[in-house]
Each structure stands twice: as C-alpha cells, then as structure tokens.
Tab-separated table of C-alpha atoms and ligand atoms in Angstrom:
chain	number	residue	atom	x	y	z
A	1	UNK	CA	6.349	-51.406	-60.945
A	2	UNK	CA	6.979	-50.298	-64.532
A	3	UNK	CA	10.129	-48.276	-65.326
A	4	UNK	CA	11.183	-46.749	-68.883
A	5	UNK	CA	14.231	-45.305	-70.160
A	6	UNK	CA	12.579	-42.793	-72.302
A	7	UNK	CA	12.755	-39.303	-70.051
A	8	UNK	CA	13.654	-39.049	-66.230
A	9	UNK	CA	10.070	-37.242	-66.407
A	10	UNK	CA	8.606	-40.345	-66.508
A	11	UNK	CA	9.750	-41.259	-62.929
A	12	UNK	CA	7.407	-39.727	-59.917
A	13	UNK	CA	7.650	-38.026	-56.917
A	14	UNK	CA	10.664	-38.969	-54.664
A	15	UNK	CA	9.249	-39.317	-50.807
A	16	UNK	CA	10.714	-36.789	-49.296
A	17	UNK	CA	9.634	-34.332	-51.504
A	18	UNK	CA	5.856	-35.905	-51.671
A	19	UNK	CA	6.724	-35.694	-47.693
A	20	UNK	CA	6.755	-31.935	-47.772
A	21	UNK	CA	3.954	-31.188	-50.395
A	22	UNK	CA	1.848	-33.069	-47.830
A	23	UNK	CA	3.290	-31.283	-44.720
A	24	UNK	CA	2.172	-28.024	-46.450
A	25	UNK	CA	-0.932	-28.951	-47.279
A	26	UNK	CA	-1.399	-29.712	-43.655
A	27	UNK	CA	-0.261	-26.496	-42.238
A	28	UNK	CA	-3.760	-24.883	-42.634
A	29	UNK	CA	-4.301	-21.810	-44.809
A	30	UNK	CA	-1.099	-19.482	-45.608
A	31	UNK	CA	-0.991	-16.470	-47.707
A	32	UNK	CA	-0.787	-16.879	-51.431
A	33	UNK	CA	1.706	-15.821	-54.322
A	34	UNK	CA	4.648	-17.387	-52.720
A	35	UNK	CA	4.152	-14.964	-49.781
A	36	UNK	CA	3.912	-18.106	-47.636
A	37	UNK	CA	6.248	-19.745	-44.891
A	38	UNK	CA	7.440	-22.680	-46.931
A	39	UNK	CA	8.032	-20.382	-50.349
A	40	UNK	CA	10.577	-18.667	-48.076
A	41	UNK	CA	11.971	-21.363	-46.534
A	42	UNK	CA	12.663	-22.838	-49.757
A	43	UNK	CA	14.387	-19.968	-51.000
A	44	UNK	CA	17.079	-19.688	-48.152
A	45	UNK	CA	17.278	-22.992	-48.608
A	46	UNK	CA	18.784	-22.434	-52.368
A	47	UNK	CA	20.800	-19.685	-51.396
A	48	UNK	CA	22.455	-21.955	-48.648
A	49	UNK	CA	23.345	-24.349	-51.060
A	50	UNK	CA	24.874	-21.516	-53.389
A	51	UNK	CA	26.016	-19.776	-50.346
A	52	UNK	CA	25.552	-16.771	-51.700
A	53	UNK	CA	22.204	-14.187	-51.713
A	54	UNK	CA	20.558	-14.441	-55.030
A	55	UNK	CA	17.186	-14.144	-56.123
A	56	UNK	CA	15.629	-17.531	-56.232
A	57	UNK	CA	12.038	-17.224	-58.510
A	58	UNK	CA	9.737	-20.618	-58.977
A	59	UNK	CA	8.098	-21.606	-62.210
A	60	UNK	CA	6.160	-24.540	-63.456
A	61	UNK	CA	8.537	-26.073	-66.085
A	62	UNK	CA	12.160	-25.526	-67.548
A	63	UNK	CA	10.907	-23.808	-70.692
A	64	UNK	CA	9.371	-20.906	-68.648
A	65	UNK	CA	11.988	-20.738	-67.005
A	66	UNK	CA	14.693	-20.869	-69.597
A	67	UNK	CA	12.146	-18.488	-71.893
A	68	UNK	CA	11.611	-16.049	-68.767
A	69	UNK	CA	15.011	-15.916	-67.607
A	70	UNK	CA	16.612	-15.234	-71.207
A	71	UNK	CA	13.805	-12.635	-72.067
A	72	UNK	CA	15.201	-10.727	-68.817
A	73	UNK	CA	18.711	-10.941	-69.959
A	74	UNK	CA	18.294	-9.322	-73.169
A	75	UNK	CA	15.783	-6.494	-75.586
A	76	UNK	CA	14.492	-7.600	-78.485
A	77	UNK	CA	16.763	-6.991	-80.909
A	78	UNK	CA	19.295	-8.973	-79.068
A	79	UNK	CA	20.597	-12.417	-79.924
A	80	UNK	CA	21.082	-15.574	-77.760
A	81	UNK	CA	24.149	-17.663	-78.479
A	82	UNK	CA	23.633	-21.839	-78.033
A	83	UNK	CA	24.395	-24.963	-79.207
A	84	UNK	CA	22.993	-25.707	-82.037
A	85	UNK	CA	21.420	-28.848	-79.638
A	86	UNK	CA	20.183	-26.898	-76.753
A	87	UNK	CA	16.954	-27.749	-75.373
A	88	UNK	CA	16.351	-23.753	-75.702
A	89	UNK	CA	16.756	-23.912	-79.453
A	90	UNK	CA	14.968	-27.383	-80.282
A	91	UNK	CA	12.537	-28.012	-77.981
A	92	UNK	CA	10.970	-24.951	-76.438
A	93	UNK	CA	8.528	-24.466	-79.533
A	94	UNK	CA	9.948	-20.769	-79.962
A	95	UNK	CA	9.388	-19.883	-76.311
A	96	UNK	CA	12.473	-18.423	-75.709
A	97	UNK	CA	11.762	-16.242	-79.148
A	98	UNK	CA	8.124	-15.118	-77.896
A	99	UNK	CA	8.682	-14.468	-74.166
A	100	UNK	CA	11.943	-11.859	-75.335
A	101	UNK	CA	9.659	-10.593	-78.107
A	102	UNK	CA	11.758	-11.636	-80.868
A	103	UNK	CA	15.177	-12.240	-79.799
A	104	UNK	CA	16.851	-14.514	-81.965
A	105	UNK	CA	18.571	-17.558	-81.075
A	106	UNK	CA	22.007	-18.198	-82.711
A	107	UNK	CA	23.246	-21.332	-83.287
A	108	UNK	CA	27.003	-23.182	-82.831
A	109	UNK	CA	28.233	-26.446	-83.170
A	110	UNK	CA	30.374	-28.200	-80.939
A	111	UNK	CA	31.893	-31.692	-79.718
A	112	UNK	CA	29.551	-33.783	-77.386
A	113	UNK	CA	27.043	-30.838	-76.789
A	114	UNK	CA	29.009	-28.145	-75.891
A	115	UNK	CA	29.984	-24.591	-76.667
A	116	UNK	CA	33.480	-23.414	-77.101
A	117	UNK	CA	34.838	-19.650	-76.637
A	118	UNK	CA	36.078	-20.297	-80.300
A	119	UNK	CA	32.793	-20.663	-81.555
A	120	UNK	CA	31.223	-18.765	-79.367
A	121	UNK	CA	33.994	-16.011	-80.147
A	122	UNK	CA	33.171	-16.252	-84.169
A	123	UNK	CA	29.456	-15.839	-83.911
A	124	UNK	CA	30.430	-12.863	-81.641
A	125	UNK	CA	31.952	-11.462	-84.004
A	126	UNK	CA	30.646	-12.758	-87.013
A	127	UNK	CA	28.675	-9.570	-87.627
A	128	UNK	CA	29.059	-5.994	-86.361
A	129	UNK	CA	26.263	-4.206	-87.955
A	130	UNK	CA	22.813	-3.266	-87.216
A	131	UNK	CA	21.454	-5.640	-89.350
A	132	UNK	CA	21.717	-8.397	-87.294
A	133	UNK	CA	20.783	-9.001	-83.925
A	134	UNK	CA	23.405	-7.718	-81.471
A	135	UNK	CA	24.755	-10.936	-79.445
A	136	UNK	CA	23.625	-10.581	-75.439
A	137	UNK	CA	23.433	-13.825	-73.531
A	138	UNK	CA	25.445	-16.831	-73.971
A	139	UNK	CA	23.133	-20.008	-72.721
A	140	UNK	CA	24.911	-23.264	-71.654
A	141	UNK	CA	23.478	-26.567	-70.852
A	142	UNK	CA	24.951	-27.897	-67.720
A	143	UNK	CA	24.282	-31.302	-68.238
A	144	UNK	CA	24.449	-30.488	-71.883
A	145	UNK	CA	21.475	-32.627	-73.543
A	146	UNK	CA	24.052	-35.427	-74.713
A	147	UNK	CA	24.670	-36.381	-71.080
A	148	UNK	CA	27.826	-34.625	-70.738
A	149	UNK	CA	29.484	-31.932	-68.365
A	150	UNK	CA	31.383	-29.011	-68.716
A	151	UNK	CA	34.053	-28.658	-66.397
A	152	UNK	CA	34.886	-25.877	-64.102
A	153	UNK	CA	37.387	-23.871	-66.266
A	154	UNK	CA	34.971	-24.543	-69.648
A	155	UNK	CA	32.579	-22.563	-68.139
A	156	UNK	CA	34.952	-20.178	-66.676
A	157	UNK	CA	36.566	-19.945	-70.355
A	158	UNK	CA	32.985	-19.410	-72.144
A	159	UNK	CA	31.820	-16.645	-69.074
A	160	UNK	CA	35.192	-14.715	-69.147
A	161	UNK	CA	34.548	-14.523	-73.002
A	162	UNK	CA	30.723	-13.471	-72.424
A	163	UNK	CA	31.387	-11.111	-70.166
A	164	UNK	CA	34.091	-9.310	-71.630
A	165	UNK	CA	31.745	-8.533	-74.403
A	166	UNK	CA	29.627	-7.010	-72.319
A	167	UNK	CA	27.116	-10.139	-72.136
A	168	UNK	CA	25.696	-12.195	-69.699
A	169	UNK	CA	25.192	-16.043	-69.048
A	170	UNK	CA	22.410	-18.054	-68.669
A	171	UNK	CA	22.777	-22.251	-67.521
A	172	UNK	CA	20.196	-24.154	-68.296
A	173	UNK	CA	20.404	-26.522	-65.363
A	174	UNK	CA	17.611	-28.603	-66.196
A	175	UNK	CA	19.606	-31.214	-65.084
A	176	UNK	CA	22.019	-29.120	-63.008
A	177	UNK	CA	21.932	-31.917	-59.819
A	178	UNK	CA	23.999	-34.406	-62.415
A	179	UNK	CA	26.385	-32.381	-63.404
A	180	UNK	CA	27.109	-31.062	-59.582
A	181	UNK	CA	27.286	-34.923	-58.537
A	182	UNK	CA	29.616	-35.521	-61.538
A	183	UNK	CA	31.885	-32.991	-61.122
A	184	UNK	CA	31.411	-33.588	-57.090
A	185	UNK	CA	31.730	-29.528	-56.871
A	186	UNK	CA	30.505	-27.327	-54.693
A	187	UNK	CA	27.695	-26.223	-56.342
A	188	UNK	CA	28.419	-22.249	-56.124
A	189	UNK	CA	32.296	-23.211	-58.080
A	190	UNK	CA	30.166	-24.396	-61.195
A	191	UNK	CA	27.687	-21.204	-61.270
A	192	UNK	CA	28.709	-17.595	-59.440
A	193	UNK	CA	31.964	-18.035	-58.849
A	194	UNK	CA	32.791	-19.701	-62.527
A	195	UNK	CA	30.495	-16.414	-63.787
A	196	UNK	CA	27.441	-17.624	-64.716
A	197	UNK	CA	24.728	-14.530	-64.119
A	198	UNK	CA	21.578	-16.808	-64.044
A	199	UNK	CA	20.716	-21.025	-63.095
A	200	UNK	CA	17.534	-22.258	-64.521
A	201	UNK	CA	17.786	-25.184	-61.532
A	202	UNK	CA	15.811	-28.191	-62.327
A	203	UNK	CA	13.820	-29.675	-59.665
A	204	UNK	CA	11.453	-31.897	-62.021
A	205	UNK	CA	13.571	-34.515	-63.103
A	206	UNK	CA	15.179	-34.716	-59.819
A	207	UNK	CA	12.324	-35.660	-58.278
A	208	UNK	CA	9.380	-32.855	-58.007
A	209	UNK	CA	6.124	-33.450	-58.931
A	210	UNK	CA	6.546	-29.790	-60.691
A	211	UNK	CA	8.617	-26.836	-60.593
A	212	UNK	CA	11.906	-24.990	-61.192
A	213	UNK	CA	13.685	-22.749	-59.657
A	214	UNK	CA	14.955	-19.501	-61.359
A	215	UNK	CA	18.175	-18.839	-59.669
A	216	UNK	CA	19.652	-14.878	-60.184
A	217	UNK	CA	23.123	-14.551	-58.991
A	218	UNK	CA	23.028	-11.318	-60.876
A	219	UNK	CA	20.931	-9.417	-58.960
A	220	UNK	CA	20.464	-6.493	-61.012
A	221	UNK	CA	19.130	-8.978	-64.043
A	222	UNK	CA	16.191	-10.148	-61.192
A	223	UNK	CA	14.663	-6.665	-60.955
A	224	UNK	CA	11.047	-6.829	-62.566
A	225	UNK	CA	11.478	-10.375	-62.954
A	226	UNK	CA	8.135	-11.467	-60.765
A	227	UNK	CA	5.850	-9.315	-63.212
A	228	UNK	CA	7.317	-11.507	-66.144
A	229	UNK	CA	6.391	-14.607	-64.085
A	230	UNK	CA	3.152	-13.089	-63.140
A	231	UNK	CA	2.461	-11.834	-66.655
A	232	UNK	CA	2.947	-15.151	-68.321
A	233	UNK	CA	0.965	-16.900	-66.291
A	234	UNK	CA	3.632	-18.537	-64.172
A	235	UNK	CA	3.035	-17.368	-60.865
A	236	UNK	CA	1.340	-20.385	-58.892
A	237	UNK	CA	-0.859	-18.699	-56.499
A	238	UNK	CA	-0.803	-22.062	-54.023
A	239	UNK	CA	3.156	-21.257	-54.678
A	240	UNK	CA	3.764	-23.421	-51.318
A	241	UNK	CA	2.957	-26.736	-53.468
A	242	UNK	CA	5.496	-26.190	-56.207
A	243	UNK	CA	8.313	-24.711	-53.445
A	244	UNK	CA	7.337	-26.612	-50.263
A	245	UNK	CA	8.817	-29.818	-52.565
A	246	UNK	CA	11.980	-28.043	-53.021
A	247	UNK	CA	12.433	-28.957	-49.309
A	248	UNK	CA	12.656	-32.166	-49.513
A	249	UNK	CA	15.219	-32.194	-52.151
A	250	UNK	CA	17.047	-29.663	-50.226
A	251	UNK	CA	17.359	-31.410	-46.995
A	252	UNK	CA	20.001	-33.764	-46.265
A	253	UNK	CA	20.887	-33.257	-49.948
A	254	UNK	CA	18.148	-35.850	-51.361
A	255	UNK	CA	19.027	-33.662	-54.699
A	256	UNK	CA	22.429	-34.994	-55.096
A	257	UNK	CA	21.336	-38.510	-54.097
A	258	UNK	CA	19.234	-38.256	-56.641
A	259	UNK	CA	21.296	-37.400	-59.399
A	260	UNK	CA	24.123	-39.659	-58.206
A	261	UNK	CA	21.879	-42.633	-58.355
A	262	UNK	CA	20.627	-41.488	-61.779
A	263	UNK	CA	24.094	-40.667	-62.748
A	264	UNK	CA	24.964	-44.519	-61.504
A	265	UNK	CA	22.599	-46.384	-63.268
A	266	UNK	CA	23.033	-44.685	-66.513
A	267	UNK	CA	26.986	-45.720	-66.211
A	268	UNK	CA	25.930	-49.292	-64.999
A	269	UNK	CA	24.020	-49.390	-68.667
A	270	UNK	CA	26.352	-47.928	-70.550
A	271	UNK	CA	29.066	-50.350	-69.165
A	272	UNK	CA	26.793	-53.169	-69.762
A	273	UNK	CA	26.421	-51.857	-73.679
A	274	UNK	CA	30.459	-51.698	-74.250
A	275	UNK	CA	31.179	-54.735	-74.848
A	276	UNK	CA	28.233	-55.604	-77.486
A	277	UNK	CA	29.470	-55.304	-81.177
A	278	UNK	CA	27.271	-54.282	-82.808
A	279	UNK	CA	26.307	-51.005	-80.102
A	280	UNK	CA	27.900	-47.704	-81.039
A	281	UNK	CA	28.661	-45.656	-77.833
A	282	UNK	CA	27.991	-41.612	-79.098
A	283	UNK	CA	28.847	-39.491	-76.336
A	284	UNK	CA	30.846	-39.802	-72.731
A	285	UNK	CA	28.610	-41.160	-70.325
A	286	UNK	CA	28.829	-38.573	-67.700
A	287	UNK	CA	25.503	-37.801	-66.418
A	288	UNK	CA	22.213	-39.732	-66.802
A	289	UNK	CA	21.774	-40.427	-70.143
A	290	UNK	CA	23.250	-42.842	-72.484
A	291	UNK	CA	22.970	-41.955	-76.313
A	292	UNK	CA	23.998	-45.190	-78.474
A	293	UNK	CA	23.354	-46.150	-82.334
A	294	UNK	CA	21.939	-49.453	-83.254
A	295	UNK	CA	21.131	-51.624	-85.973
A	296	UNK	CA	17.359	-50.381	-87.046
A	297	UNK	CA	16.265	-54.451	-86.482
A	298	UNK	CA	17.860	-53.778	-83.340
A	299	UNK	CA	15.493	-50.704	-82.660
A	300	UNK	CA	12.702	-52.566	-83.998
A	301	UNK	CA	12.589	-55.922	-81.662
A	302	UNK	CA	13.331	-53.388	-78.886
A	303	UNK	CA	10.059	-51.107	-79.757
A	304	UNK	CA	8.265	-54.242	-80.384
A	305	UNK	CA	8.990	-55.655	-76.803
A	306	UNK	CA	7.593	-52.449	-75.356
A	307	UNK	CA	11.062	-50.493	-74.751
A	308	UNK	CA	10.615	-46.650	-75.088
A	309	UNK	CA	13.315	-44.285	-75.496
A	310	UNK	CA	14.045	-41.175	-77.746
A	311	UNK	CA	15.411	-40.826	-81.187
A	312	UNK	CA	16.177	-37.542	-81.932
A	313	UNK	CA	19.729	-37.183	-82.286
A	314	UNK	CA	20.354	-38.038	-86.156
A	315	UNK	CA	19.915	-41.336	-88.004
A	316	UNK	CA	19.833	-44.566	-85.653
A	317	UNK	CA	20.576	-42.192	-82.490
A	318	UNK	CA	18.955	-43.904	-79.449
A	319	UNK	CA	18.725	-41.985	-75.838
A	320	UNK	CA	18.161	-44.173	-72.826
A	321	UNK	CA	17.562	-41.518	-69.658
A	322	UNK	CA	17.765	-43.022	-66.145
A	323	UNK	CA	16.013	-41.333	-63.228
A	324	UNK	CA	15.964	-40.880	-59.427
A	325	UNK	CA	14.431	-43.974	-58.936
A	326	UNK	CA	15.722	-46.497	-62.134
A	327	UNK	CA	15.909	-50.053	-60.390
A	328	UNK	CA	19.334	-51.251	-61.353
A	329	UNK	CA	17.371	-54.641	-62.004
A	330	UNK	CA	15.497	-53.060	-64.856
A	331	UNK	CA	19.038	-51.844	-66.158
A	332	UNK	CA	20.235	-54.769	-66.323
A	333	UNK	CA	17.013	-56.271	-68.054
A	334	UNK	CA	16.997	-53.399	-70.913
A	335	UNK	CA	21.181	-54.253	-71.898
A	336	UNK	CA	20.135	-57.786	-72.134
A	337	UNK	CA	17.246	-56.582	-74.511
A	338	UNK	CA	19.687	-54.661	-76.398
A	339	UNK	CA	22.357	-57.588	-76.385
A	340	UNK	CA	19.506	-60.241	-77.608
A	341	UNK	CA	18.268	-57.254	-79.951
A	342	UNK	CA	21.609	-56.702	-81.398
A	343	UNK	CA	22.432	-60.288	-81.843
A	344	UNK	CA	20.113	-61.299	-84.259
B	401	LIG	C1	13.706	-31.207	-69.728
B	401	LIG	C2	14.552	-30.058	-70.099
B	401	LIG	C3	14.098	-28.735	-69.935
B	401	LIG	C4	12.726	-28.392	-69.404
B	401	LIG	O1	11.700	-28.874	-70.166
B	401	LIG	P1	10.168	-28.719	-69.718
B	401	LIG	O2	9.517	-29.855	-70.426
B	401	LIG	O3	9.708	-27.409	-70.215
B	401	LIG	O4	10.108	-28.807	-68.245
B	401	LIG	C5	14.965	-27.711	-70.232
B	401	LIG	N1	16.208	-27.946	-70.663
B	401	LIG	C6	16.683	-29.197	-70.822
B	401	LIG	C7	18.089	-29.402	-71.268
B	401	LIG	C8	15.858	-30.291	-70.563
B	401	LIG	O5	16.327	-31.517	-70.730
C-alpha cells in the first residue's frame, strides 16, 4: 500500500468509522436533514466528550466550517484577529471574507504559529476609529499549522484578553484530536473551560471520509446558525453519512488513537532527522507534522524518487504530515531518503 507524507488527507477511512457509514446505510430509510437517529446520536456523543451541552452543527470541510462559524461570530464591518499563518487567512481562498460579507481578517505574527495577548493586545488596539474594522473574534489554531500546541493557560491568556474586549473566540481544531493527545487534556480544559466560544472539530484528517463538526459552547452565538449551513449549501440532506462516521471516532476514543499514532510517527521522523547535518529542524515537533529545511539537491532527489510533501512555509521549508494510519516502516524509509538525499 502506498503512503505519502504530503497531507493527513491523503490517508482514508479508518474502519471503525467506514464501520458506521455502512451500519447506517443499512438501517433502511431515516428522515433527512440530520433529523435522523445516528445525526443525534452523534451529537450527544460530542457533547459527552466536552461534557458539557453545546450545539454541535456538521459540515462538509474545515473551511465551511471555519468561514460559517466566524461569519456567526461577527457583522460585517467587524475584523477577525489571526496569525498571520492561519489556515483561515492563507488557505480558505477568502471564504472566511465572503461567508461574513466582508469581514476583514487581521493579521499577527508570532513564534512557532501562535498568537500572543501582546500581539493580539496591539492590533486590538491599534486603531479606535470607525475607519477600520472594529476587532470581534480572535481565531486560534489548535494544532497551529506548524505542528505545534498551545498550552492550557496560552489559550486561557489569549480568551481572558478576547473576552474582556468584549470579543469572542473561535479554534480552528482542524486538527484538534493532536493537540488533545499532546497535551493528554481533557478535552473540555482546552476549549469551554479555557474560554474558547466556538471548536471547528476536525473529523477529516482523523479519519472520516468527510465532515466536521461545528462545536458552539456559546450557545447564544449558535442561534440561526443551521440557516447559514443550509444557505451555503452545507446542509447534507443524507446528514447520517457525514455524522454516522463521527461514531466511530467517538467510540472507545478511536479519535485520540488516531491522533496519538499520528502524533507518534511524526516524532519517530523527526527523531530520525536530528541527527543528519545537513537537516534544519523549524518548529517543535508536537503534533503530526514535521516542518524541516533542506538543501534544494536534497529536495530535488527526494521529488525525483516520488516523495511528496508541501513547501509553503518560506524558502527551502519542507512539511512532512503523518496520518492515522502512517506505517512506521514507511517512516523510517522516507528519513533514510532524506539522509541519502542530504548526503550527497
Ligand atoms: C486542513 C485544514 C482545514 C480544513 O481544510 P479543508 O480543506 O477545507 O477541509 C482548516 N484548518 C486547518 C488548520 C487545516 O489544516
């Protein structure tokens, strides 16, 4: 079986959520719209993990999602604060902009990925007129899209600071299931309870064949929110095949298994990389991912032996994503590509 490196969207279905899209399909017919048996099932199923009652919403893909969920948090003539690296701001093609009808998206930089209350604080209050776009949401990436985590209190820090400006918080969690193995937290500590109002939860890359979950812990920010989904064409009406899935990954945890097997063969790599000279390590290895800079003969003989992985992150910036299912064989056969790549 072929594996690549380049996205954990590469990977398939994991069998116990394949297990449940075919149990539902074998349940005869059941109302539509996500009035269905297995739509609701999923949902408690969410709020049991987050222990809490929120309002759990299910999409097709993490930009409607992200895009939907932001568009509820704010008016038009609102503002978005992110890193200047967020999947929100780079590769959404303006989503987030056209679902909120224009709000903009402002910009910070930060180490590894990730916002601070500083600069957070200074775009806040950067500008106090009303010609700019009043700052509304804060969005974090949680894991940020450099394969790192923020910890408990930095998200506490960064929602304290949102909400005492009177705005909310949005996680992108695209890849939440990492960064809840990582931090081996109790999934409601890293979201409610730290402050965050809204988790785009990531069920894709985990392991679905499609979906997301739209998570409100803010209740108030949920109201209307299925006529957005319905309105932009993201309301599956066989919604038991994108949330029966979400089962699977429920159950037993399989989501966490996931991620902590993703999470361990990204660290077998990027322990296997340390030691080569000639590899520059870029960011903490602490989810799935492994960002590194080579030599560009070394990127070359890699691409020309049929290696794929990303380069978006700068000049010679190389992303290597493991998924659910990366064999820790084929880890171990991509560092010795790198190492033979790098030696020459
Ligand atoms: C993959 C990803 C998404 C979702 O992307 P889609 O292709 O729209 O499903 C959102 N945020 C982050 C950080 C991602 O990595």
């Amino acid at each position: 079986m072929s594996q690549h490196f380049a996205s954990d969207n590469y990977a398939g279905v994991c069998p116990e959520a394949m297990q449940w899209f075919l149990a539902a399909n074998q349940s005869g017919h059941e109302p539509a719209y996500g009035d269905d048996q297995w739509t609701q099932r999923a949902c408690d199923a969410i709020r049991a993990a987050f222990q809490t009652e929120c309002d759990v919403f299910y999409v097709f893909n993490g930009t409607a999602a992200n895009s939907l969920a932001l568009a509820s948090l704010c008016q038009s003539y609102h503002s978005v604060i992110c890193h200047e690296v967020a999947h929100i701001e780079t590769d959404e093609c303006g989503a987030p902009e056209f679902f909120s009808n224009g709000a903009k998206l402002l910009v910070a930089q930060g180490e590894n990925g990730k916002l601070t209350p500083q600069a957070i604080e200074s775009l806040i209050t950067r500008r106090s007129d009303i010609h700019s776009p009043r700052p509304q949401v804060v969005s974090i990436t949680q894991s940020t899209e450099v394969g790192t985590v923020y910890t408990i209190d930095e998200i506490r820090a960064i929602t304290d600071l949102a909400h005492k400006n009177g705005m909310s918080v949005h996680m992108d969690g695209a890849r939440f299931a990492n960064a809840v193995a990582t931090l081996n937290a109790d999934p409601a500590d890293i979201t409610w309870r730290a402050g965050v109002d809204v988790l785009c939860f990531g069920g894709t890359k985990n392991g679905l064949p499609v979906g997301e979950a739209v998570v409100f812990f803010n209740r108030e920010l949920a109201k209307d929110f299925a006529y957005r989904v319905k309105q932009s064409g993201q309301l599956a009406s066989k919604m038991r095949f994108i949330s029966a899935p979400w089962l699977g990954l429920m159950e037993n945890d399989v989501w966490l298994r996931n991620a902590r097997h993703a999470n361990a063969m990204a660290r077998r790599l990027h322990d296997a990389l340390l030691d080569i000279p000639l590899v520059d390590i870029m960011f903490p290895c602490e989810s799935n991912a492994v960002f590194v800079k080579l030599p560009q003969t070394a990127i070359d003989q890699l691409r020309a032996e049929d290696w794929r992985f990303y380069q978006f992150i700068g000049a010679g910036g190389c992303r290597f994503m493991c998924a659910w299912d990366t064999e820790p064989e084929m880890v171990d056969k991509l560092a010795a590509a790198i190492a033979k790549a790098c030696a020459k």
